[in-house]
Tab-separated table of C-alpha atoms and ligand atoms in Angstrom:
chain	number	residue	atom	x	y	z
K	121	MET	CA	-15.683	17.282	20.011
K	122	ALA	CA	-15.413	14.822	17.142
K	123	ASP	CA	-16.672	11.272	17.038
K	124	LEU	CA	-13.434	10.398	15.283
K	125	LEU	CA	-10.050	11.946	14.875
K	126	ILE	CA	-7.913	10.572	12.061
K	127	VAL	CA	-4.174	11.392	12.239
K	128	GLY	CA	-2.510	11.347	8.763
K	129	GLY	CA	-3.525	12.225	5.254
K	130	GLY	CA	-1.955	9.357	3.364
K	131	ILE	CA	-3.733	6.448	1.674
K	132	MET	CA	-4.691	4.910	5.052
K	133	GLY	CA	-6.070	8.089	6.634
K	134	LEU	CA	-8.020	9.077	3.514
K	135	TRP	CA	-9.703	5.669	3.222
K	136	ALA	CA	-10.420	5.745	6.988
K	137	ALA	CA	-12.168	9.066	6.412
K	138	VAL	CA	-14.235	7.654	3.434
K	139	MET	CA	-15.395	4.785	5.610
K	140	ALA	CA	-16.128	7.063	8.593
K	141	ASP	CA	-18.185	9.323	6.377
K	142	ARG	CA	-20.206	6.319	5.179
K	143	ALA	CA	-20.768	5.322	8.800
K	144	GLY	CA	-21.971	8.860	9.628
K	145	LEU	CA	-19.184	9.585	12.141
K	146	GLU	CA	-18.423	13.300	12.659
K	147	THR	CA	-14.739	13.153	11.718
K	148	VAL	CA	-11.739	15.416	11.683
K	149	LEU	CA	-8.697	14.298	9.638
K	150	VAL	CA	-5.511	16.169	10.494
K	151	GLU	CA	-2.416	16.080	8.303
K	152	ARG	CA	0.711	17.788	9.560
K	153	ASP	CA	1.833	18.840	6.093
K	154	ARG	CA	-0.435	18.250	3.066
K	155	ILE	CA	-2.386	15.292	1.691
K	156	GLY	CA	0.125	12.818	0.259
K	157	ALA	CA	3.151	14.379	1.921
K	158	GLY	CA	4.263	10.942	3.204
K	159	ALA	CA	4.987	7.609	1.543
K	160	SER	CA	1.650	7.631	-0.284
K	161	GLY	CA	2.613	10.575	-2.470
K	162	GLY	CA	5.043	8.541	-4.567
K	163	VAL	CA	5.065	7.410	-8.177
K	164	LEU	CA	4.886	3.598	-8.357
K	165	GLY	CA	1.390	2.397	-7.487
K	166	ALA	CA	1.794	-1.342	-8.187
K	167	LEU	CA	-1.106	-3.437	-6.829
K	168	MET	CA	0.657	-6.775	-6.453
K	169	PRO	CA	-1.079	-9.952	-5.196
K	170	HIS	CA	0.551	-12.353	-2.832
K	171	MET	CA	1.635	-15.640	-4.381
K	172	PRO	CA	-1.318	-18.022	-5.067
K	173	ASP	CA	0.196	-20.974	-3.115
K	174	ARG	CA	0.000	-21.798	0.628
K	175	TRP	CA	-3.303	-19.948	0.945
K	176	ASN	CA	-4.203	-18.323	4.268
K	177	ALA	CA	-6.434	-15.675	5.766
K	178	LYS	CA	-3.964	-12.883	4.999
K	179	LYS	CA	-3.808	-13.772	1.328
K	180	GLN	CA	-7.597	-14.126	1.124
K	181	PHE	CA	-7.983	-10.663	2.738
K	182	GLN	CA	-5.632	-9.052	0.167
K	183	PHE	CA	-7.236	-10.997	-2.726
K	184	GLU	CA	-10.678	-9.738	-1.856
K	185	ALA	CA	-9.313	-6.230	-1.365
K	186	LEU	CA	-7.655	-6.218	-4.773
K	187	ILE	CA	-10.946	-7.185	-6.346
K	188	SER	CA	-13.152	-4.778	-4.437
K	189	LEU	CA	-10.743	-1.835	-5.001
K	190	GLU	CA	-11.707	-1.845	-8.689
K	191	THR	CA	-15.380	-1.317	-7.837
K	192	GLU	CA	-14.594	1.299	-5.172
K	193	ILE	CA	-12.449	3.282	-7.575
K	194	ALA	CA	-14.960	3.115	-10.362
K	195	ALA	CA	-17.710	4.540	-8.070
K	196	LEU	CA	-15.454	7.351	-6.796
K	197	GLU	CA	-14.269	8.245	-10.291
K	198	ALA	CA	-17.887	8.467	-11.450
K	199	GLU	CA	-18.800	10.683	-8.489
K	200	THR	CA	-15.807	13.066	-8.594
K	201	GLY	CA	-15.184	13.048	-12.349
K	202	LEU	CA	-11.505	12.462	-11.581
K	203	SER	CA	-9.280	9.588	-12.622
K	204	ALA	CA	-7.257	7.448	-10.189
K	205	GLY	CA	-5.141	6.099	-13.035
K	206	TYR	CA	-6.296	2.561	-12.250
K	207	ARG	CA	-5.917	-0.292	-14.633
K	208	ARG	CA	-5.853	-4.075	-14.125
K	209	SER	CA	-2.998	-4.452	-16.560
K	210	GLY	CA	-1.550	-7.567	-15.009
K	211	ARG	CA	2.066	-8.372	-14.255
K	212	ILE	CA	4.816	-10.271	-16.030
K	213	MET	CA	7.700	-11.953	-14.227
K	214	PRO	CA	10.623	-13.344	-16.245
K	215	LEU	CA	11.676	-16.923	-15.432
K	216	ALA	CA	15.443	-16.970	-15.716
K	217	LYS	CA	16.024	-20.652	-14.803
K	218	PRO	CA	14.292	-23.920	-15.585
K	219	HIS	CA	13.540	-24.740	-11.944
K	220	LEU	CA	11.635	-21.425	-11.627
K	221	ARG	CA	9.389	-22.539	-14.448
K	222	THR	CA	8.649	-25.782	-12.603
K	223	ILE	CA	7.649	-23.782	-9.528
K	224	ALA	CA	5.625	-21.382	-11.642
K	225	LEU	CA	3.684	-24.251	-13.183
K	226	ARG	CA	2.680	-25.349	-9.660
K	227	HIS	CA	1.492	-21.784	-8.962
K	228	GLU	CA	-0.494	-21.833	-12.132
K	229	GLN	CA	-2.607	-24.621	-10.591
K	230	ASP	CA	-2.756	-22.897	-7.235
K	231	ALA	CA	-4.152	-19.745	-8.891
K	232	LEU	CA	-6.932	-21.810	-10.530
K	233	VAL	CA	-8.076	-22.807	-7.047
K	234	ASN	CA	-7.336	-19.728	-4.986
K	235	TRP	CA	-7.760	-16.812	-7.400
K	236	ARG	CA	-11.486	-17.158	-8.031
K	237	SER	CA	-14.259	-14.939	-6.837
K	238	GLY	CA	-17.890	-14.438	-7.762
K	239	GLY	CA	-17.536	-16.144	-11.178
K	240	ARG	CA	-14.260	-14.410	-11.943
K	241	GLN	CA	-11.036	-16.375	-12.439
K	242	PHE	CA	-7.638	-14.743	-12.301
K	243	HIS	CA	-4.590	-16.560	-13.689
K	244	TRP	CA	-0.892	-17.165	-13.147
K	245	HIS	CA	-0.203	-18.146	-16.762
K	246	VAL	CA	3.150	-19.712	-17.529
K	247	GLN	CA	4.115	-18.738	-21.114
K	248	ASP	CA	7.182	-19.200	-23.290
K	249	ARG	CA	7.509	-15.489	-23.964
K	250	PHE	CA	5.797	-12.154	-23.712
K	251	HIS	CA	4.869	-10.806	-27.075
K	252	ASP	CA	4.879	-7.012	-26.826
K	253	GLY	CA	8.168	-6.306	-28.557
K	254	GLY	CA	10.588	-4.420	-26.407
K	255	TRP	CA	8.633	-4.422	-23.152
K	256	LEU	CA	10.561	-7.409	-21.739
K	257	ASN	CA	14.105	-8.391	-22.779
K	258	ALA	CA	13.899	-12.001	-23.918
K	259	ASP	CA	17.385	-12.686	-22.537
K	260	ALA	CA	16.004	-12.220	-19.020
K	261	ALA	CA	13.330	-14.848	-19.626
K	262	GLU	CA	15.192	-17.910	-20.863
K	263	SER	CA	12.704	-20.251	-19.197
K	264	GLY	CA	9.600	-18.220	-20.083
K	265	VAL	CA	7.497	-15.745	-18.217
K	266	VAL	CA	4.599	-15.701	-15.749
K	267	PHE	CA	1.701	-13.542	-16.769
K	268	ASP	CA	-0.482	-12.729	-13.722
K	269	THR	CA	-3.891	-11.305	-14.586
K	270	LEU	CA	-4.836	-10.214	-11.072
K	271	ALA	CA	-2.170	-7.471	-10.568
K	272	ALA	CA	-3.084	-3.882	-11.355
K	273	ARG	CA	-1.765	-0.388	-10.980
K	274	VAL	CA	-3.033	2.988	-9.823
K	275	ALA	CA	-1.441	6.443	-10.054
K	276	PRO	CA	-0.756	7.358	-6.401
K	277	ARG	CA	-1.139	11.148	-6.570
K	278	PRO	CA	-4.278	11.282	-8.746
K	279	PHE	CA	-5.713	8.545	-6.561
K	280	LEU	CA	-5.156	10.580	-3.404
K	281	ALA	CA	-6.516	13.683	-5.106
K	282	MET	CA	-9.651	11.830	-6.033
K	283	LEU	CA	-10.140	10.567	-2.457
K	284	ALA	CA	-9.550	14.082	-1.076
K	285	SER	CA	-12.015	15.589	-3.598
K	286	HIS	CA	-14.684	13.057	-2.545
K	287	LEU	CA	-14.012	13.883	1.128
K	288	ARG	CA	-14.192	17.636	0.604
K	289	ARG	CA	-17.768	17.204	-0.534
K	290	SER	CA	-18.660	14.791	2.302
K	291	ARG	CA	-21.141	15.680	5.048
K	292	HIS	CA	-19.264	14.323	8.020
K	293	VAL	CA	-15.527	14.818	7.345
K	294	ARG	CA	-13.372	17.930	7.813
K	295	ILE	CA	-9.786	17.874	6.540
K	296	GLU	CA	-7.203	20.078	8.230
K	297	GLU	CA	-3.857	20.305	6.509
K	298	GLY	CA	-0.839	21.825	8.226
K	299	GLN	CA	-2.008	20.611	11.640
K	300	ALA	CA	0.107	18.073	13.531
K	301	VAL	CA	-0.932	16.067	16.559
K	302	VAL	CA	1.803	16.223	19.205
K	303	HIS	CA	0.143	14.439	22.087
K	304	ILE	CA	-2.733	12.086	22.682
K	305	ASP	CA	-4.455	11.519	26.013
K	306	PRO	CA	-6.065	8.122	25.421
K	307	VAL	CA	-8.106	8.124	28.599
K	308	ALA	CA	-9.682	11.571	28.358
K	309	GLY	CA	-9.870	11.228	24.551
K	310	ARG	CA	-8.032	14.441	23.789
K	311	ALA	CA	-5.473	15.393	21.193
K	312	THR	CA	-3.102	18.331	21.488
K	313	PHE	CA	-1.904	19.987	18.299
K	314	ILE	CA	1.326	21.734	17.458
K	315	ASP	CA	-0.326	25.139	17.685
K	316	GLY	CA	-1.448	24.377	21.268
K	317	SER	CA	-5.071	23.830	20.432
K	318	THR	CA	-6.882	20.612	21.553
K	319	LEU	CA	-9.659	18.400	20.262
K	320	SER	CA	-11.765	15.906	22.188
K	321	PHE	CA	-12.617	12.701	20.383
K	322	GLY	CA	-14.615	9.601	20.869
K	323	ALA	CA	-12.131	7.494	18.896
K	324	CYS	CA	-8.815	8.132	17.227
K	325	ILE	CA	-7.254	6.329	14.319
K	326	LEU	CA	-3.447	6.601	14.023
K	327	ALA	CA	-2.923	6.499	10.278
K	328	ASN	CA	0.228	8.584	10.299
K	329	GLY	CA	2.532	6.156	8.516
K	330	VAL	CA	5.996	5.725	10.041
K	331	GLN	CA	5.081	8.286	12.729
K	332	ALA	CA	2.300	6.042	13.983
K	333	PHE	CA	4.891	3.792	15.644
K	334	PRO	CA	6.287	6.345	18.170
K	335	PHE	CA	2.711	7.227	19.103
K	336	ILE	CA	1.819	3.599	19.693
K	337	ASP	CA	5.090	3.047	21.623
K	338	GLU	CA	4.290	6.001	23.877
K	339	LEU	CA	0.845	4.585	24.579
K	340	THR	CA	2.040	1.042	25.058
K	341	LYS	CA	4.819	1.795	27.530
K	342	VAL	CA	6.960	-1.170	26.689
K	343	PRO	CA	10.622	-0.782	25.797
K	344	GLY	CA	11.226	-1.346	22.065
K	345	VAL	CA	9.605	-0.170	18.868
K	346	SER	CA	6.384	-1.335	17.325
K	347	GLY	CA	7.632	-0.574	13.814
K	348	VAL	CA	10.458	0.893	11.721
K	349	PRO	CA	10.791	2.974	8.507
K	350	VAL	CA	12.192	1.295	5.436
K	351	LYS	CA	13.358	3.801	2.861
K	352	GLY	CA	12.539	3.333	-0.795
K	353	GLN	CA	13.633	5.252	-3.883
K	354	ALA	CA	11.793	5.337	-7.230
K	355	ALA	CA	11.753	7.296	-10.426
K	356	LEU	CA	9.268	8.446	-13.072
K	357	LEU	CA	10.184	8.392	-16.775
K	358	GLN	CA	8.475	9.855	-19.820
K	359	ALA	CA	8.253	7.184	-22.415
K	360	ASP	CA	6.066	6.533	-25.450
K	361	ILE	CA	4.375	3.297	-24.421
K	362	ASP	CA	0.964	1.645	-24.328
K	363	PRO	CA	-0.568	2.275	-20.871
K	364	ASP	CA	-2.071	-1.187	-20.951
K	365	LEU	CA	1.288	-2.906	-20.718
K	366	PRO	CA	1.614	-5.121	-17.633
K	367	VAL	CA	3.800	-4.367	-14.608
K	368	VAL	CA	7.200	-5.989	-14.996
K	369	PHE	CA	8.485	-7.461	-11.737
K	370	THR	CA	11.628	-9.316	-10.837
K	371	ASP	CA	13.758	-9.438	-7.673
K	372	GLY	CA	12.293	-6.271	-6.102
K	373	LEU	CA	12.497	-4.296	-9.350
K	374	TYR	CA	9.200	-2.975	-10.717
K	375	VAL	CA	8.570	-1.227	-13.988
K	376	VAL	CA	5.006	0.187	-14.104
K	377	ALA	CA	3.385	1.604	-17.210
K	378	HIS	CA	1.044	4.433	-16.297
K	379	GLU	CA	-1.200	6.648	-18.452
K	380	ASN	CA	0.138	9.302	-20.799
K	381	GLY	CA	3.411	7.493	-21.490
K	382	LEU	CA	4.557	7.680	-17.882
K	383	VAL	CA	6.616	4.755	-16.562
K	384	ALA	CA	7.587	4.309	-12.897
K	385	VAL	CA	10.658	2.348	-11.842
K	386	GLY	CA	11.184	1.254	-8.242
K	387	SER	CA	12.193	0.523	-5.610
K	388	THR	CA	15.146	0.319	-3.310
K	389	SER	CA	14.605	-1.168	0.137
K	390	GLU	CA	16.901	0.418	2.715
K	391	ASN	CA	16.847	-0.408	6.393
K	392	THR	CA	19.540	2.098	7.185
K	393	PHE	CA	19.786	5.583	5.620
K	394	GLU	CA	20.948	9.037	6.551
K	395	ASN	CA	18.505	11.182	4.631
K	396	ALA	CA	14.934	10.008	4.212
K	397	ALA	CA	14.178	12.242	1.277
K	398	SER	CA	17.335	12.021	-0.853
K	399	THR	CA	17.953	9.837	-3.903
K	400	ASP	CA	21.352	8.544	-4.806
K	401	GLY	CA	23.443	5.976	-6.808
K	402	GLN	CA	21.133	3.143	-5.649
K	403	LEU	CA	18.411	4.626	-7.780
K	404	ASP	CA	20.837	4.966	-10.736
K	405	ASP	CA	21.666	1.227	-10.368
K	406	LEU	CA	17.941	0.439	-10.340
K	407	LEU	CA	17.364	2.542	-13.504
K	408	ARG	CA	20.224	0.718	-15.232
K	409	GLN	CA	18.681	-2.666	-14.313
K	410	ALA	CA	15.285	-1.483	-15.490
K	411	ALA	CA	16.621	-0.356	-18.838
K	412	GLU	CA	18.346	-3.784	-19.248
K	413	LEU	CA	15.094	-5.565	-18.522
K	414	VAL	CA	12.739	-3.306	-20.411
K	415	PRO	CA	14.344	-2.088	-23.651
K	416	LEU	CA	11.442	0.242	-24.454
K	417	ILE	CA	12.462	2.648	-21.645
K	418	ARG	CA	16.163	2.857	-22.535
K	419	ARG	CA	15.948	6.257	-24.035
K	420	ALA	CA	13.153	7.605	-21.879
K	421	PRO	CA	14.112	10.687	-19.851
K	422	VAL	CA	13.803	10.566	-16.075
K	423	ILE	CA	11.398	13.322	-15.072
K	424	GLU	CA	11.362	12.778	-11.307
K	425	ARG	CA	13.421	11.012	-8.673
K	426	TRP	CA	11.567	10.378	-5.397
K	427	ALA	CA	12.137	8.765	-1.984
K	428	GLY	CA	9.845	7.874	0.851
K	429	LEU	CA	9.608	5.832	4.082
K	430	ARG	CA	7.473	2.669	4.164
K	431	PRO	CA	5.987	1.830	7.544
K	432	LYS	CA	7.004	-1.683	8.600
K	433	ALA	CA	5.419	-3.004	11.786
K	434	ILE	CA	7.177	-5.301	14.166
K	435	GLY	CA	5.116	-8.283	12.983
K	436	ARG	CA	5.786	-7.289	9.292
K	437	ASP	CA	2.068	-7.409	8.492
K	438	PRO	CA	-0.166	-4.295	8.547
K	439	MET	CA	-1.126	-3.052	12.019
K	440	ALA	CA	-4.759	-2.329	12.371
K	441	GLY	CA	-7.492	-2.176	14.937
K	442	ARG	CA	-7.983	-1.300	18.541
K	443	HIS	CA	-5.047	-0.823	20.869
K	444	PRO	CA	-5.298	-3.559	23.496
K	445	ASP	CA	-4.767	-1.114	26.436
K	446	HIS	CA	-6.644	1.908	25.095
K	447	PRO	CA	-10.122	1.296	23.679
K	448	ARG	CA	-10.363	4.723	22.071
K	449	ILE	CA	-7.125	4.314	20.081
K	450	HIS	CA	-7.007	2.422	16.781
K	451	ALA	CA	-4.033	1.718	14.574
K	452	LEU	CA	-4.132	1.867	10.756
K	453	ALA	CA	-0.498	1.653	9.812
K	454	GLY	CA	2.292	-0.709	8.816
K	455	GLY	CA	1.089	-1.327	5.239
K	456	PHE	CA	4.769	-1.594	4.263
K	457	LYS	CA	4.853	-2.442	0.554
K	458	ILE	CA	1.196	-3.217	-0.150
K	459	SER	CA	-0.853	-0.368	1.426
K	460	PHE	CA	-2.526	0.794	-1.824
K	461	GLY	CA	-4.241	-2.506	-2.490
K	462	ILE	CA	-5.642	-3.119	0.940
K	463	ALA	CA	-6.060	0.296	2.684
K	464	HIS	CA	-9.835	0.487	1.926
K	465	ARG	CA	-10.483	-2.919	3.450
K	466	LEU	CA	-8.304	-2.233	6.495
K	467	ALA	CA	-10.079	1.130	6.970
K	468	SER	CA	-13.487	-0.536	6.655
K	469	ALA	CA	-12.568	-3.069	9.329
K	470	VAL	CA	-11.165	-0.436	11.712
K	471	VAL	CA	-14.159	1.907	11.333
K	472	GLY	CA	-16.483	-1.122	11.603
K	473	GLU	CA	-14.819	-2.019	14.917
K	474	ILE	CA	-15.275	1.583	16.165
K	475	VAL	CA	-18.951	1.612	15.194
K	476	GLY	CA	-19.865	-1.973	16.000
K	477	GLY	CA	-17.417	-2.682	18.751
K	478	THR	CA	-16.436	-6.083	17.385
K	479	ASP	CA	-13.730	-7.677	15.297
K	480	GLN	CA	-14.415	-6.995	11.646
K	481	GLY	CA	-12.679	-9.867	9.918
K	482	LEU	CA	-9.084	-8.699	10.171
K	483	PRO	CA	-6.538	-11.570	9.934
K	484	SER	CA	-5.132	-12.034	13.439
K	485	SER	CA	-1.561	-11.228	12.292
K	486	PHE	CA	-2.857	-7.742	11.293
K	487	ARG	CA	-4.351	-6.870	14.599
K	488	CYS	CA	-2.744	-4.133	16.700
K	489	GLN	CA	-3.016	-6.459	19.663
K	490	THR	CA	-0.928	-9.153	17.907
K	491	HIS	CA	1.846	-6.619	17.204
K	492	ILE	CA	1.817	-5.364	20.774
K	493	GLU	CA	2.023	-8.958	22.056
K	494	LEU	CA	5.121	-9.400	19.900
K	495	LEU	CA	6.567	-6.129	21.278
K	496	ARG	CA	5.990	-7.422	24.809
K	497	LYS	CA	7.646	-10.792	24.000
K	498	GLU	CA	10.668	-8.938	22.552
K	499	ALA	CA	10.885	-6.745	25.621
K	500	ALA	CA	10.738	-9.770	27.958
K	501	LYS	CA	13.721	-11.488	26.245
Q	194	FAD	C1	9.644	3.943	-3.126
Q	194	FAD	C2	8.341	3.354	-2.623
Q	194	FAD	C3	7.598	2.627	-3.457
Q	194	FAD	C4	6.358	2.062	-3.090
Q	194	FAD	N1	5.606	1.347	-3.950
Q	194	FAD	C5	4.401	0.859	-3.521
Q	194	FAD	C6	3.571	0.168	-4.453
Q	194	FAD	O1	3.916	0.041	-5.646
Q	194	FAD	N2	2.370	-0.298	-4.027
Q	194	FAD	C7	1.985	-0.152	-2.707
Q	194	FAD	O2	0.882	-0.596	-2.355
Q	194	FAD	N3	2.772	0.488	-1.805
Q	194	FAD	C8	3.951	0.974	-2.165
Q	194	FAD	N4	4.767	1.627	-1.325
Q	194	FAD	C9	4.372	1.673	0.094
Q	194	FAD	C10	3.321	2.711	0.321
Q	194	FAD	O3	3.689	3.898	-0.272
Q	194	FAD	C11	3.094	2.898	1.837
Q	194	FAD	O4	2.860	1.667	2.473
Q	194	FAD	C12	1.889	3.772	2.094
Q	194	FAD	O5	1.998	4.962	1.369
Q	194	FAD	C13	1.711	4.065	3.583
Q	194	FAD	O6	0.540	4.881	3.689
Q	194	FAD	P1	0.201	5.569	5.010
Q	194	FAD	O7	-1.066	6.288	4.827
Q	194	FAD	O8	0.233	4.482	6.135
Q	194	FAD	O9	1.388	6.553	5.382
Q	194	FAD	P2	1.834	7.961	4.722
Q	194	FAD	O10	1.493	7.993	3.282
Q	194	FAD	O11	3.281	8.148	5.088
Q	194	FAD	O12	0.921	8.985	5.422
Q	194	FAD	C14	1.064	9.379	6.768
Q	194	FAD	C15	0.804	10.841	6.854
Q	194	FAD	O13	0.742	11.221	8.202
Q	194	FAD	C16	1.247	12.510	8.317
Q	194	FAD	N5	1.661	12.695	9.705
Q	194	FAD	C17	2.731	12.151	10.314
Q	194	FAD	N6	2.755	12.517	11.624
Q	194	FAD	C18	1.660	13.273	11.830
Q	194	FAD	C19	1.173	13.953	12.966
Q	194	FAD	N7	1.773	13.896	14.168
Q	194	FAD	N8	-0.001	14.718	12.824
Q	194	FAD	C20	-0.644	14.779	11.632
Q	194	FAD	N9	-0.181	14.177	10.541
Q	194	FAD	C21	0.940	13.415	10.636
Q	194	FAD	C22	2.424	12.588	7.302
Q	194	FAD	O14	2.688	13.894	6.904
Q	194	FAD	C23	1.834	11.725	6.151
Q	194	FAD	O15	1.209	12.510	5.177
Q	194	FAD	C24	5.982	2.220	-1.720
Q	194	FAD	C25	6.742	2.997	-0.839
Q	194	FAD	C26	7.911	3.576	-1.309
Q	194	FAD	C27	8.704	4.402	-0.339
């Protein structure tokens, strides 16, 4: 018997385990393959804030998460002696047209109001150019650039390894890799594993990425799907660059400078695909665009091509919290493109709800219940 069963050893499941350990819950985390086998084990690791305009609860949640992540990581790095490859290196976005500069100037003012916390002010600076020669092609930035000082990056695999290392020393959490949940009885509180064994639990967190949706659908018993996979491809290059350079972002293309000269380029966004794990010409196109935008990486060899499936919930926002029909079952999924910046806060809210029984400050559009209501509405059409 476990107080808590966590299904999935990606960024969501690992943070859930960290929060459960802090709450003193006897916890088993099961991962069907190995830690980081899913979307979390990629290469990009951009921590990108939402736009600073039209502020709302969802943006505030992510803003606070992006700030607190820095402190969380620093504490875990100190404790484990491992590096998560985190740096608040900021982000630059080229402004190709004059009207984009006009909009960016408005956002500069919005950031002054909305991007403040505890005496810290983050900026959406509008500048004529970015000075680090060769990092951004000036031709792409005819109307200037935005330099955002809130964005950061983390190295996904070292980050997961650090969380796992912390958990392996914890008092309350046991990690079992190579163990897949195949069935959940939400009433009895019992999970059945692929090897036929079972585990009774007080609560269960479904943090198994794109595979969380079929579990939720099975429990919800409404026709339709609570979420879908969106494939993404990315690549890792070996360059000779300053790791402090900001993330370059434009039109879905990211170029992320990591430590030791590594540079990640991403990402495609594919709603239909035949092979979840393959990379193809779409990644070649992306690499060509990246080399055009960032001259410093033109001659950098590609050392890895990678693909993964992002979990996108029916309501597009993350799906977290108690299932409306099954009080023992909690979702922690649907982070889509922003999981790395918010997983710790989502996990804290979900574990808080398990321990305290009440809503823990999740924006309503994130709640599992809201997604299920949408599913029911779709089914009734
Ligand atoms: C190309 C690409 C680039 C991206 N870039 C960024 C980025 O820059 N910043 C960002 O924040 N996000 C980014 N994302 C999105 C991010 O990677 C995902 O949102 C995040 O990894 C999802 O984490 P997760 O823990 O929910 O799922 P996963 O990491 O997929 O973890 C789920 C785990 O559950 C396990 N599992 C599945 N079924 C079972 C079962 N039945 N029993 C036990 N275990 C099971 C899987 O093996 C897997 O390890 C990117 C995604 C892609 C594909």
